[in-house]
JSON list of C-alpha atoms in Angstrom, two decimals:
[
{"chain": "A", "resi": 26, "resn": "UNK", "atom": "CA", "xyz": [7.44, -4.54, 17.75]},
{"chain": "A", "resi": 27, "resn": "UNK", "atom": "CA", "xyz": [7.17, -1.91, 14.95]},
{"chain": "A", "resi": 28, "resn": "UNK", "atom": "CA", "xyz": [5.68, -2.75, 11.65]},
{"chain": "A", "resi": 29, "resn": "UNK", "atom": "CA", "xyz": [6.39, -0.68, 8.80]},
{"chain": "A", "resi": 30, "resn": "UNK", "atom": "CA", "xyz": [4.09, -0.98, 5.55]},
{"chain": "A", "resi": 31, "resn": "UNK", "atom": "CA", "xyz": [4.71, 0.41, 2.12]},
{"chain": "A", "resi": 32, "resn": "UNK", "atom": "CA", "xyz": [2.84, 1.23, -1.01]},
{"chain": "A", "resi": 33, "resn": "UNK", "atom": "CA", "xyz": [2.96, 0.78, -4.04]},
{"chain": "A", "resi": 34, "resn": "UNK", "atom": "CA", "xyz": [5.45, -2.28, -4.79]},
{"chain": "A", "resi": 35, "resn": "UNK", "atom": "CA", "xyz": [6.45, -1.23, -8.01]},
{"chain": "A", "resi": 36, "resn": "UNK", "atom": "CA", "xyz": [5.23, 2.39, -9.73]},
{"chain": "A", "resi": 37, "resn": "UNK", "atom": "CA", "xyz": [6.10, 3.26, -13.03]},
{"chain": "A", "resi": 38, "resn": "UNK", "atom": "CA", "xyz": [5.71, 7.09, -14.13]},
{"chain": "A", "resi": 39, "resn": "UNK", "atom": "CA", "xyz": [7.06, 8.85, -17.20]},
{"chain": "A", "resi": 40, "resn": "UNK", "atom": "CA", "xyz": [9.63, 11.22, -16.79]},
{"chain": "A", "resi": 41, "resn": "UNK", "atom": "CA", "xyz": [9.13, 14.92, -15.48]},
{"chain": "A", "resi": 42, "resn": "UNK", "atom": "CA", "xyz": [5.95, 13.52, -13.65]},
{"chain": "A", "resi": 43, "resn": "UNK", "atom": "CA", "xyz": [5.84, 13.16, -10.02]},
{"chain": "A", "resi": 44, "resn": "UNK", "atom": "CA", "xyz": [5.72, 9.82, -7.81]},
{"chain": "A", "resi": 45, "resn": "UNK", "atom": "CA", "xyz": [4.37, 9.36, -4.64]},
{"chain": "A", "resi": 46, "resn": "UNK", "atom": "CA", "xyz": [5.25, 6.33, -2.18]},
{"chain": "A", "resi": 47, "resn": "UNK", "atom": "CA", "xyz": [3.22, 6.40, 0.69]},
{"chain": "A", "resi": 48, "resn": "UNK", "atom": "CA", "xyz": [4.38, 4.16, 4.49]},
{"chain": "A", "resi": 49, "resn": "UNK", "atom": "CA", "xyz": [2.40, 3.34, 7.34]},
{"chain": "A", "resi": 50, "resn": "UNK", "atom": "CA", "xyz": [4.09, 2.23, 10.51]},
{"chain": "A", "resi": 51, "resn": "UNK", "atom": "CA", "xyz": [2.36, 0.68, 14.17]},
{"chain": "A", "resi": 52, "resn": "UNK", "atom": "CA", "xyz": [4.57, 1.94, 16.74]},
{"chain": "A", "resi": 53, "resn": "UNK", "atom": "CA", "xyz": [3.52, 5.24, 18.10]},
{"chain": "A", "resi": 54, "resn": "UNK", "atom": "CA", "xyz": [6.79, 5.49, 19.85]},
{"chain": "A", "resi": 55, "resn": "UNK", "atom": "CA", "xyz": [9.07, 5.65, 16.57]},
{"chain": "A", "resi": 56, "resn": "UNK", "atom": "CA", "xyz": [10.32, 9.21, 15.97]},
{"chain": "A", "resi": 57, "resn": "UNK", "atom": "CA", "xyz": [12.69, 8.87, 13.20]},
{"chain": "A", "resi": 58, "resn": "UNK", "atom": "CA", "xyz": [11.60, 8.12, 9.66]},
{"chain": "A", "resi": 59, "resn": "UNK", "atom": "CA", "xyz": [14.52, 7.98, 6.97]},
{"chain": "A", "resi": 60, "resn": "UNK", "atom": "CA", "xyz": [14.32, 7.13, 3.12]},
{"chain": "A", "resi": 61, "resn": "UNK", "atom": "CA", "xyz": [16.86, 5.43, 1.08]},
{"chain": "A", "resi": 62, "resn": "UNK", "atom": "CA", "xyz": [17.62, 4.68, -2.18]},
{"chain": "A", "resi": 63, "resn": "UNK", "atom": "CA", "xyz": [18.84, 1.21, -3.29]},
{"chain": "A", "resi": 64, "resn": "UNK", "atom": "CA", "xyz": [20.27, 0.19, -6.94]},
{"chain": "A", "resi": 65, "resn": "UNK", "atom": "CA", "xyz": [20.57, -2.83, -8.09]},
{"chain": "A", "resi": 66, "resn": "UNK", "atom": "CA", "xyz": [23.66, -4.65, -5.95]},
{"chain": "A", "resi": 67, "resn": "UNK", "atom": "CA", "xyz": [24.63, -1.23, -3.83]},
{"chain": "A", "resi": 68, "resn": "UNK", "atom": "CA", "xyz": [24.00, -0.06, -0.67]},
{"chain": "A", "resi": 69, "resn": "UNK", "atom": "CA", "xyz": [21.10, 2.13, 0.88]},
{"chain": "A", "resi": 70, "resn": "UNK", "atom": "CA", "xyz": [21.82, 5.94, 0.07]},
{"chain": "A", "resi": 71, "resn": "UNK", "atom": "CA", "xyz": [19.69, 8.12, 2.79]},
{"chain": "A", "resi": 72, "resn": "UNK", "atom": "CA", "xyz": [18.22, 10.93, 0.53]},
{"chain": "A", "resi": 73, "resn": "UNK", "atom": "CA", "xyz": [15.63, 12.69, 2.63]},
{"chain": "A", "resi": 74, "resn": "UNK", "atom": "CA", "xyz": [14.72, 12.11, 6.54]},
{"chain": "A", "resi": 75, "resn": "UNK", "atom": "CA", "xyz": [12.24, 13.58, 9.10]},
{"chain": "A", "resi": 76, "resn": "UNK", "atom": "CA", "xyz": [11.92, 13.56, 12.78]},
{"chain": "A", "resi": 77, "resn": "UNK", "atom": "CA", "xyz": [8.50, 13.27, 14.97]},
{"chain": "A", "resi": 78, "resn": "UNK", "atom": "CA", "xyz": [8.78, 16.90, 15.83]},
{"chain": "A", "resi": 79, "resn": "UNK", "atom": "CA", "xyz": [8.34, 17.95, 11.68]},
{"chain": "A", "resi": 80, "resn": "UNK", "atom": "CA", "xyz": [5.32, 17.86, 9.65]},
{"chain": "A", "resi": 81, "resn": "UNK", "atom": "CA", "xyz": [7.22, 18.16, 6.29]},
{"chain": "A", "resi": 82, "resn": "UNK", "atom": "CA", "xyz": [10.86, 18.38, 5.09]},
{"chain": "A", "resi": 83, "resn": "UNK", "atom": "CA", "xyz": [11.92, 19.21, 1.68]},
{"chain": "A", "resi": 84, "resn": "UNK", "atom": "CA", "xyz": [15.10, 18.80, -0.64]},
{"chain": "A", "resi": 85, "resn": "UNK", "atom": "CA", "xyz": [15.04, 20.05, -4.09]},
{"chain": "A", "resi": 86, "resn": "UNK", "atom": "CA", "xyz": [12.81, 17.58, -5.94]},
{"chain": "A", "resi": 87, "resn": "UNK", "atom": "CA", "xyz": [12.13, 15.35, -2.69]},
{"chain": "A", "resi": 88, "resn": "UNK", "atom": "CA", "xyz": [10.12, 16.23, -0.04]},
{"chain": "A", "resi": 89, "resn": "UNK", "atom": "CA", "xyz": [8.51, 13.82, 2.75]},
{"chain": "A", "resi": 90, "resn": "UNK", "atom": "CA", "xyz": [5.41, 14.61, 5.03]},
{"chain": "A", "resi": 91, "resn": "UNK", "atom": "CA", "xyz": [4.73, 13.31, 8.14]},
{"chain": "A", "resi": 92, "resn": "UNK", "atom": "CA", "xyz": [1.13, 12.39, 9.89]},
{"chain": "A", "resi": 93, "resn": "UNK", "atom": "CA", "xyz": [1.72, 11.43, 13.37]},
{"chain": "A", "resi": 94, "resn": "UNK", "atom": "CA", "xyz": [-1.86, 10.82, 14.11]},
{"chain": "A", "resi": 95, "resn": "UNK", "atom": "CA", "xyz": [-2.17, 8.45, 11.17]},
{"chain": "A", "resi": 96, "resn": "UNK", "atom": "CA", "xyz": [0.90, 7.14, 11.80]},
{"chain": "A", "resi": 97, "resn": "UNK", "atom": "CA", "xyz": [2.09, 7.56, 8.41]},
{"chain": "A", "resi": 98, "resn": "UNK", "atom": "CA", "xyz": [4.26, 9.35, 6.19]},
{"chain": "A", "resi": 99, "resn": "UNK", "atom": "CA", "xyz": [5.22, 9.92, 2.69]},
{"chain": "A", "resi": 100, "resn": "UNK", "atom": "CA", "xyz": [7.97, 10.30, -0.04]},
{"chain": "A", "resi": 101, "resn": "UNK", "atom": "CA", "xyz": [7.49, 12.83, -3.26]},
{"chain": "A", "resi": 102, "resn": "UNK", "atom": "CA", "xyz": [9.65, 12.92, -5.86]},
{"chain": "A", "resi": 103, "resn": "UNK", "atom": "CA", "xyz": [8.89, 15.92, -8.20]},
{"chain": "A", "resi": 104, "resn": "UNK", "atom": "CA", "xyz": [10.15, 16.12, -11.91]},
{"chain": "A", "resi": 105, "resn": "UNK", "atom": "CA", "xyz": [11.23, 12.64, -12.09]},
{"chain": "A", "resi": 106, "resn": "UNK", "atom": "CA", "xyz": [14.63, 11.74, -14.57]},
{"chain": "A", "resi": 107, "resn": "UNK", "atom": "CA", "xyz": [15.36, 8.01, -15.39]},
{"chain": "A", "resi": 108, "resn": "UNK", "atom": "CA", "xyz": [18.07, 7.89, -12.80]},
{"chain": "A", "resi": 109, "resn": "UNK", "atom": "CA", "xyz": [15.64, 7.97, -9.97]},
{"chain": "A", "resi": 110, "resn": "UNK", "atom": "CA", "xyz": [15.04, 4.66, -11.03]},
{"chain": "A", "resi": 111, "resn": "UNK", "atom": "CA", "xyz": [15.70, 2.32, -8.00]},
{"chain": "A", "resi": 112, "resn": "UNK", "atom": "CA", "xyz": [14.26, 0.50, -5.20]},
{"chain": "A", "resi": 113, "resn": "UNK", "atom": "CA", "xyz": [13.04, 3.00, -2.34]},
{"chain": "A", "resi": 114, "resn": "UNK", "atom": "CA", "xyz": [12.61, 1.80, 1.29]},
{"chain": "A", "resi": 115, "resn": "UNK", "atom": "CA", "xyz": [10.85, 4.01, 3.85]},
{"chain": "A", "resi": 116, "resn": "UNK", "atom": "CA", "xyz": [12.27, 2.98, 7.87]},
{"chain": "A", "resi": 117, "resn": "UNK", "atom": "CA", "xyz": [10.92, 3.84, 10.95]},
{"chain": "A", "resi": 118, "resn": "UNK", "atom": "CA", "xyz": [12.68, 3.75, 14.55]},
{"chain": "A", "resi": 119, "resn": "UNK", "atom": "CA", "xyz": [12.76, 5.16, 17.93]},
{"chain": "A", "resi": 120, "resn": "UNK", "atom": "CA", "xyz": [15.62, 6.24, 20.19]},
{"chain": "A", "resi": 121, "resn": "UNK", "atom": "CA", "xyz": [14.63, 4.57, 23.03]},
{"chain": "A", "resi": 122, "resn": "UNK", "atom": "CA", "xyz": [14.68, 0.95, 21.00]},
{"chain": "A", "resi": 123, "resn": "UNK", "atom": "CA", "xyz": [18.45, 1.58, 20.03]},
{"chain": "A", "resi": 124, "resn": "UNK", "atom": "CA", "xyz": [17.40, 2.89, 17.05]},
{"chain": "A", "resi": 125, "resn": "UNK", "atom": "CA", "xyz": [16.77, 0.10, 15.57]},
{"chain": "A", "resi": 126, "resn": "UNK", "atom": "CA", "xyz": [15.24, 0.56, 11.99]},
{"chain": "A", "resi": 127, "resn": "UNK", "atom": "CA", "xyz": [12.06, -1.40, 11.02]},
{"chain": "A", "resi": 128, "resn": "UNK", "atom": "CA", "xyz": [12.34, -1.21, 7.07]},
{"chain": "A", "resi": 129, "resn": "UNK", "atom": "CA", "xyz": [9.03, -1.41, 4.61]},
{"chain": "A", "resi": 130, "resn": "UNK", "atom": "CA", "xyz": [9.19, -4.07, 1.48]},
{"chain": "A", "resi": 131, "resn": "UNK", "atom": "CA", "xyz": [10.52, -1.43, -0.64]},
{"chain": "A", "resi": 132, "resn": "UNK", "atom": "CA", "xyz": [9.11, -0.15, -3.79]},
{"chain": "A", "resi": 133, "resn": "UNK", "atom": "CA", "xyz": [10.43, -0.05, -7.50]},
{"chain": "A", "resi": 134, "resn": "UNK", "atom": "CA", "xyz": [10.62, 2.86, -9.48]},
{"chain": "A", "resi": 135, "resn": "UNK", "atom": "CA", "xyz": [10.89, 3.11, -12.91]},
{"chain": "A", "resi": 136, "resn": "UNK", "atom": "CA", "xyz": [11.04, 6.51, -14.54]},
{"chain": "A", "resi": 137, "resn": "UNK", "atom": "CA", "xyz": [10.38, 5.95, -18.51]},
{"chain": "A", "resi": 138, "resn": "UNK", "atom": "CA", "xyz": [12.16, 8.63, -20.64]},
{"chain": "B", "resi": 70, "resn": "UNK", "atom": "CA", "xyz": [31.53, 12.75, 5.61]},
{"chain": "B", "resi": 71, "resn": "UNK", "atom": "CA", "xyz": [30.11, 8.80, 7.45]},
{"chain": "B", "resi": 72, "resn": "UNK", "atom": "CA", "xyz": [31.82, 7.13, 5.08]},
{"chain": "B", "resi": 73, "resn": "UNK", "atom": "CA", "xyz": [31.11, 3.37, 6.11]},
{"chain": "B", "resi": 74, "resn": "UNK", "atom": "CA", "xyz": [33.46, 0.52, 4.15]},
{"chain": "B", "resi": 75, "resn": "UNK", "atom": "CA", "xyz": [32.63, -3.19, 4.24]},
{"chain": "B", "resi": 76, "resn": "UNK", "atom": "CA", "xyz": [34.99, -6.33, 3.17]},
{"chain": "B", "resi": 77, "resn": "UNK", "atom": "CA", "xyz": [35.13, -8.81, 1.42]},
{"chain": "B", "resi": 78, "resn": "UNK", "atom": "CA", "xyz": [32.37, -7.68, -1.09]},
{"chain": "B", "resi": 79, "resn": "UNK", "atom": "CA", "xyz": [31.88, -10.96, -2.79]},
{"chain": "B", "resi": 80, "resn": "UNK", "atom": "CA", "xyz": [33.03, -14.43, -1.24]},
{"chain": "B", "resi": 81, "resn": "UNK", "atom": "CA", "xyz": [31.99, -17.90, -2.33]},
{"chain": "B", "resi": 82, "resn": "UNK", "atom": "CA", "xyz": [32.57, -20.50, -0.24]},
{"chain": "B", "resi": 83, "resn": "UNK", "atom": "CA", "xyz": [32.18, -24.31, 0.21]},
{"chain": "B", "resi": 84, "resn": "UNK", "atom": "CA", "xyz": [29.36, -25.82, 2.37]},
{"chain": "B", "resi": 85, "resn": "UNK", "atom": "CA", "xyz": [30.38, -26.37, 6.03]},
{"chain": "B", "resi": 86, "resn": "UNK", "atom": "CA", "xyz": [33.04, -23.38, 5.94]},
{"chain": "B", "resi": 87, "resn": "UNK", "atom": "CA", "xyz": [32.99, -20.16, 8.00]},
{"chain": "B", "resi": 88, "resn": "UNK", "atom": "CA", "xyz": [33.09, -16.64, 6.39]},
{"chain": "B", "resi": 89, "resn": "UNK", "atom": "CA", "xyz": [34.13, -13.36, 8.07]},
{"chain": "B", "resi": 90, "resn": "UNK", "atom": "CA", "xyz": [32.94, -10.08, 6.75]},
{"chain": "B", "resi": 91, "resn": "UNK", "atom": "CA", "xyz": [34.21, -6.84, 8.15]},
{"chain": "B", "resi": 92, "resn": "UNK", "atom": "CA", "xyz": [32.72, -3.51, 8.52]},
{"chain": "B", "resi": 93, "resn": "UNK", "atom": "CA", "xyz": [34.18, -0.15, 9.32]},
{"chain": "B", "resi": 94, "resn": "UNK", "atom": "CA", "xyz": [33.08, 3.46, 9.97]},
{"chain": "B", "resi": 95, "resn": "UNK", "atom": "CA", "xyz": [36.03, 5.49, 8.07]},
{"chain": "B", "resi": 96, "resn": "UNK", "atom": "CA", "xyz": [35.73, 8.73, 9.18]},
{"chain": "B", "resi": 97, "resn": "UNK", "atom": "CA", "xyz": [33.80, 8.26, 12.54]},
{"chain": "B", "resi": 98, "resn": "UNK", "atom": "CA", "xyz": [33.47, 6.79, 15.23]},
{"chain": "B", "resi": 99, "resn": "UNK", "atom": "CA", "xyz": [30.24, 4.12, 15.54]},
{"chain": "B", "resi": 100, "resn": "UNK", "atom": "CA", "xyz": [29.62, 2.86, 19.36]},
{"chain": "B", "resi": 101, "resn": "UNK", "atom": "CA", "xyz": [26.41, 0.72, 17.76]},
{"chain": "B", "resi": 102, "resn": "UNK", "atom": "CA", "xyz": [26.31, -1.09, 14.31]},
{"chain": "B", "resi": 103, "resn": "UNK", "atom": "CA", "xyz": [23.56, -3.31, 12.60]},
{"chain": "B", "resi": 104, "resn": "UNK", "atom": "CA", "xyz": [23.88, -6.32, 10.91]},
{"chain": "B", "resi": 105, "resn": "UNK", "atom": "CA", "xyz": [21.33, -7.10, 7.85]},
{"chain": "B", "resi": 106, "resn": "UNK", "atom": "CA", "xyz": [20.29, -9.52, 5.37]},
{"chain": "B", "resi": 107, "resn": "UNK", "atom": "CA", "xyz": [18.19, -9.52, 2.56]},
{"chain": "B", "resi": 108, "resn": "UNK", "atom": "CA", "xyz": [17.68, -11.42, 0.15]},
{"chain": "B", "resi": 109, "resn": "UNK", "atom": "CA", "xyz": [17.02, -11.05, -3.70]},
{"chain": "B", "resi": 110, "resn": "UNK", "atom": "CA", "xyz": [13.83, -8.25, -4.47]},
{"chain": "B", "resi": 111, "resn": "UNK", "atom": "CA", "xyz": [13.13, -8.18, -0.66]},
{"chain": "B", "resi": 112, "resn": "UNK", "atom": "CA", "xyz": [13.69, -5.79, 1.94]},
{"chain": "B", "resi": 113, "resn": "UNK", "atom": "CA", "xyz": [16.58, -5.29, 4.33]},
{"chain": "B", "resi": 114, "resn": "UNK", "atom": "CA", "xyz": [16.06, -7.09, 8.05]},
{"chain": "B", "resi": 115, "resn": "UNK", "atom": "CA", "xyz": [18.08, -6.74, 11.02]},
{"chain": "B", "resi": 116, "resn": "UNK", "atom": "CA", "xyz": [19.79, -9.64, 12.18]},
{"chain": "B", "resi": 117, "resn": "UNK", "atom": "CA", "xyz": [21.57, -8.19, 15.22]},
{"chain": "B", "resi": 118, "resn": "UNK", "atom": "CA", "xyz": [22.81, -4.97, 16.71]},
{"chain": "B", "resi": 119, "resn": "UNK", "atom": "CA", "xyz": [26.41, -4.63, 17.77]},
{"chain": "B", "resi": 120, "resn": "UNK", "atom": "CA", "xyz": [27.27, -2.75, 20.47]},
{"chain": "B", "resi": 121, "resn": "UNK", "atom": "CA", "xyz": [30.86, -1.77, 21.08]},
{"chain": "B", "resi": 122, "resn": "UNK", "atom": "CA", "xyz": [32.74, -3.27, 24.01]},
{"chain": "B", "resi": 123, "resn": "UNK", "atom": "CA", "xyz": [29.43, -5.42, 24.84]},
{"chain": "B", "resi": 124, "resn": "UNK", "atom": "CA", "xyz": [27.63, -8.79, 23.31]},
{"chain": "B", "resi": 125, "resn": "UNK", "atom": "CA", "xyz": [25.54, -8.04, 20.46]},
{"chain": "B", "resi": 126, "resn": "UNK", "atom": "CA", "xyz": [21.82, -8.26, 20.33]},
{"chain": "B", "resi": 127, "resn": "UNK", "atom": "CA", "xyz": [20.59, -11.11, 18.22]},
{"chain": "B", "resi": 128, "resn": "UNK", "atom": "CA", "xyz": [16.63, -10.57, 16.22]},
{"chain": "B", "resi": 129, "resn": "UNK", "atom": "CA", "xyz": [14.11, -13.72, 17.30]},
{"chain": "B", "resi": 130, "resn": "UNK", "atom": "CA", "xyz": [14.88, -16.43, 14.84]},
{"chain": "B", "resi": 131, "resn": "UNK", "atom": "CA", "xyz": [18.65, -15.42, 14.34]},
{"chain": "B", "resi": 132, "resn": "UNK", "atom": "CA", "xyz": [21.10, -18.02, 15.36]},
{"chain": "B", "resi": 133, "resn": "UNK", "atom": "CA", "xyz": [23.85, -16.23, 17.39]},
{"chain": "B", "resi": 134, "resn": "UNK", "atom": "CA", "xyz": [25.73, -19.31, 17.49]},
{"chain": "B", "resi": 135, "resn": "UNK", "atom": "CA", "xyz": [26.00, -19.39, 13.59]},
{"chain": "B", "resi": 136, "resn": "UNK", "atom": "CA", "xyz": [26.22, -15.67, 13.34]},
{"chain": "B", "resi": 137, "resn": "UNK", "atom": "CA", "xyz": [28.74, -14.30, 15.08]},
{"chain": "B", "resi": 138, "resn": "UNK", "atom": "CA", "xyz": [29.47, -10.56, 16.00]},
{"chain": "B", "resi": 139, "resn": "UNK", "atom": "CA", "xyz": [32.37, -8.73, 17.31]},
{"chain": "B", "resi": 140, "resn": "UNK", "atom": "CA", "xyz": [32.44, -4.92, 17.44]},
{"chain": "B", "resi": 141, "resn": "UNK", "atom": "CA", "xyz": [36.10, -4.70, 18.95]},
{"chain": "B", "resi": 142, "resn": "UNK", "atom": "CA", "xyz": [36.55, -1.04, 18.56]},
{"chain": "B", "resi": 143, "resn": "UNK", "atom": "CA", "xyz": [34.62, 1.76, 17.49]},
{"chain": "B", "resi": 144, "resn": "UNK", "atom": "CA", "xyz": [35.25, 1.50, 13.91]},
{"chain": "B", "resi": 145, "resn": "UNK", "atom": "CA", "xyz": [35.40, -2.22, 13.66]},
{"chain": "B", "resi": 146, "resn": "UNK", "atom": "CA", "xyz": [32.51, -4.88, 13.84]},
{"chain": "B", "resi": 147, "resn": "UNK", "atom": "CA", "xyz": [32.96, -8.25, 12.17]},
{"chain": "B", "resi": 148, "resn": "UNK", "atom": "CA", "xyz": [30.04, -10.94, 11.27]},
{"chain": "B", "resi": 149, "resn": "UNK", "atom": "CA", "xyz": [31.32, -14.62, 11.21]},
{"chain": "B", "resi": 150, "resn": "UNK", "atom": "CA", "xyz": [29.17, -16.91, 9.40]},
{"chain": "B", "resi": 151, "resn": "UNK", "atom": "CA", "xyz": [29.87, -20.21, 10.78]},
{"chain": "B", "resi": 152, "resn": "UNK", "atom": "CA", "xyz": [29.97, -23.63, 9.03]},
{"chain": "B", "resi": 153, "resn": "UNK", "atom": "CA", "xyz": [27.53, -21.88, 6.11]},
{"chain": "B", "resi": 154, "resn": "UNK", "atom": "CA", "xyz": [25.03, -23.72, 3.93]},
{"chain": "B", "resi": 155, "resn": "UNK", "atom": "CA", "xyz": [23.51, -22.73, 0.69]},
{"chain": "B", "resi": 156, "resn": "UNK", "atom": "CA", "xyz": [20.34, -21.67, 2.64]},
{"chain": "B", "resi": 157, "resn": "UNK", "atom": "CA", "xyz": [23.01, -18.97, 3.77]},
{"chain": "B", "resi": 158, "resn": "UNK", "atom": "CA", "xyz": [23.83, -17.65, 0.40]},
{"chain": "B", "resi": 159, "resn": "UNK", "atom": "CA", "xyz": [22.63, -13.61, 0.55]},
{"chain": "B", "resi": 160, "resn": "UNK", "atom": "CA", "xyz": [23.11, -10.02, 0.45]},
{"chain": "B", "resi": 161, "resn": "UNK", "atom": "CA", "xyz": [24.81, -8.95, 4.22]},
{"chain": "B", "resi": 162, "resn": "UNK", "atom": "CA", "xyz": [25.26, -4.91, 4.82]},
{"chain": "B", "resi": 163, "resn": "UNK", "atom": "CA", "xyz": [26.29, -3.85, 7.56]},
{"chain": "B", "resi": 164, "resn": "UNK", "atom": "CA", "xyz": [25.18, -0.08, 8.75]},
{"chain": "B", "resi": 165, "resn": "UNK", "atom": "CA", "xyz": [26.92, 2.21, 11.37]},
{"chain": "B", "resi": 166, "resn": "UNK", "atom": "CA", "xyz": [24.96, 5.00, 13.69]},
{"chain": "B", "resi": 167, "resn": "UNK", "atom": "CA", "xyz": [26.31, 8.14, 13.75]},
{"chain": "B", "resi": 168, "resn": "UNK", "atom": "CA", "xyz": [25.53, 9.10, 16.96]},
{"chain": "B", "resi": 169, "resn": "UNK", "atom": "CA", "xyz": [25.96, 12.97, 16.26]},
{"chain": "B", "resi": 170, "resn": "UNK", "atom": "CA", "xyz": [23.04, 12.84, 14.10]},
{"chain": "B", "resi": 171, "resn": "UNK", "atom": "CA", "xyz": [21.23, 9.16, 15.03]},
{"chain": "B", "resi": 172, "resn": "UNK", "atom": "CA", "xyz": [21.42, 8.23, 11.20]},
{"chain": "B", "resi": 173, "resn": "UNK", "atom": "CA", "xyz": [22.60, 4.84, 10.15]},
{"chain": "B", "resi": 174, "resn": "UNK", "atom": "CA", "xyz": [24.62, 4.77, 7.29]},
{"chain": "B", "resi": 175, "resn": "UNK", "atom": "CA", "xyz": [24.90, 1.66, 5.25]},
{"chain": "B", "resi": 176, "resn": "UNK", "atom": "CA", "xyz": [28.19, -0.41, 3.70]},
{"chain": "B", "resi": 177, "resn": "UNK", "atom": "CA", "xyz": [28.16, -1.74, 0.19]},
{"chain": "B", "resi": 178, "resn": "UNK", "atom": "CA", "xyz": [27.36, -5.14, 0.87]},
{"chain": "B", "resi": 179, "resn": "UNK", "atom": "CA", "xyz": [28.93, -8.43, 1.02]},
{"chain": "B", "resi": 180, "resn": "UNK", "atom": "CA", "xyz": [27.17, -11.02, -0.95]},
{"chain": "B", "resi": 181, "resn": "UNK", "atom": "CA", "xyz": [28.66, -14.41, -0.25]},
{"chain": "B", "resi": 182, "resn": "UNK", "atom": "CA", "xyz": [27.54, -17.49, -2.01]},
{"chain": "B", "resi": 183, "resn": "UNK", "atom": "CA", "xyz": [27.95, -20.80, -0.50]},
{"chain": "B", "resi": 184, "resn": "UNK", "atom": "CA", "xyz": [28.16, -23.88, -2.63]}
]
């Protein structure tokens, strides 16, 4: 089945600069790759996704890039504030599988003012 | 829009009792919803998917005797947590795919806490 990696576990960056979490993922296959956001005790917010057919998609101060070949992708977060603070999972999944999404271990960001 | 609602969002329970937790897509309709779990500072993993009008399908190492899906109508799935332990004391979110746009989105949780 898929296996979805993430790095770093935890980053720590200073507000206004920019923070990178990077995913790798084994399945070929998967064509779907979604972020979310999680605070402490709430749900997973989706904030930025990208399909197999898309090299890079951008929203405001978040954009995510895509390598097929490497089979990995990306989150950026540009001009960080302290409420993009939270826990930041990157998923991977594939119609065919039911769309079943394979999550990473999640990474904590903390934005220092 | 995808509004997804989940109840109740905290339950403690004694050992040995069962616990149903509901989830529902508010504003459409969700033929296939996800179970999770996770547990304190770890990720989310699937426990089962629930597939309207058909048994749901169970991850390897999840009891479906002890976890218990029904996804009765297409805004409706419910997780039973039979005769719980302590061991079974966690975060549960439920998700719902909106098939218009294949993105699952999530509940607020139910964390139940079994004595």
């Amino acid at each position: 089945g898929e296996n979805v990696e993430q790095h770093p576990s935890t980053l720590s960056v200073q507000e206004g600069d920019s923070a990178v979490i990077k995913c790798t993922y084994s399945d070929s296959a998967s064509n779907y790759f979604p972020w979310y956001k999680q605070e402490l005790g709430k749900r997973p917010q989706l904030i930025i996704d990208i399909r197999s057919n898309v090299g890079e998609k951008k929203d405001q101060r978040i954009a995510v890039t895509l390598n097929k070949t490497a089979k990995h992708f990306s989150l950026h977060i540009t001009e960080t504030q302290p409420e993009d603070s939270a826990v930041y999972f990157c998923a991977a999944s594939r119609q065919a599988a039911g769309n079943k999404l394979t999550f990473g271990g999640g990474t904590r960001v903390l934005v220092k003012p | 829009g995808a509004v997804v609602s989940q109840h109740p969002s905290r339950v403690i329970c004694k050992s040995g009792t069962s616990v149903k937790i509901e989830c529902r897509s508010l504003d459409f309709q969700a033929t296939t919803m996800f179970w999770y779990r996770q547990f304190p500072k770890q990720s989310l993993m699937l426990m089962a998917t629930s597939n309207e009008g058909s048994k749901a399908t169970y991850e390897q190492g999840v009891e479906k005797d002890k976890f218990l899906i029904n996804h009765a109508s297409l805004t409706l799935s419910t997780l039973t947590v039979t005769s719980a332990h302590p061991e079974d004391s966690s975060f549960y979110i439920c998700s719902a795919l909106a098939g218009f746009t294949d993105t699952q989105y999530f509940g607020p949780g139910t964390r139940l806490t079994v004595l």
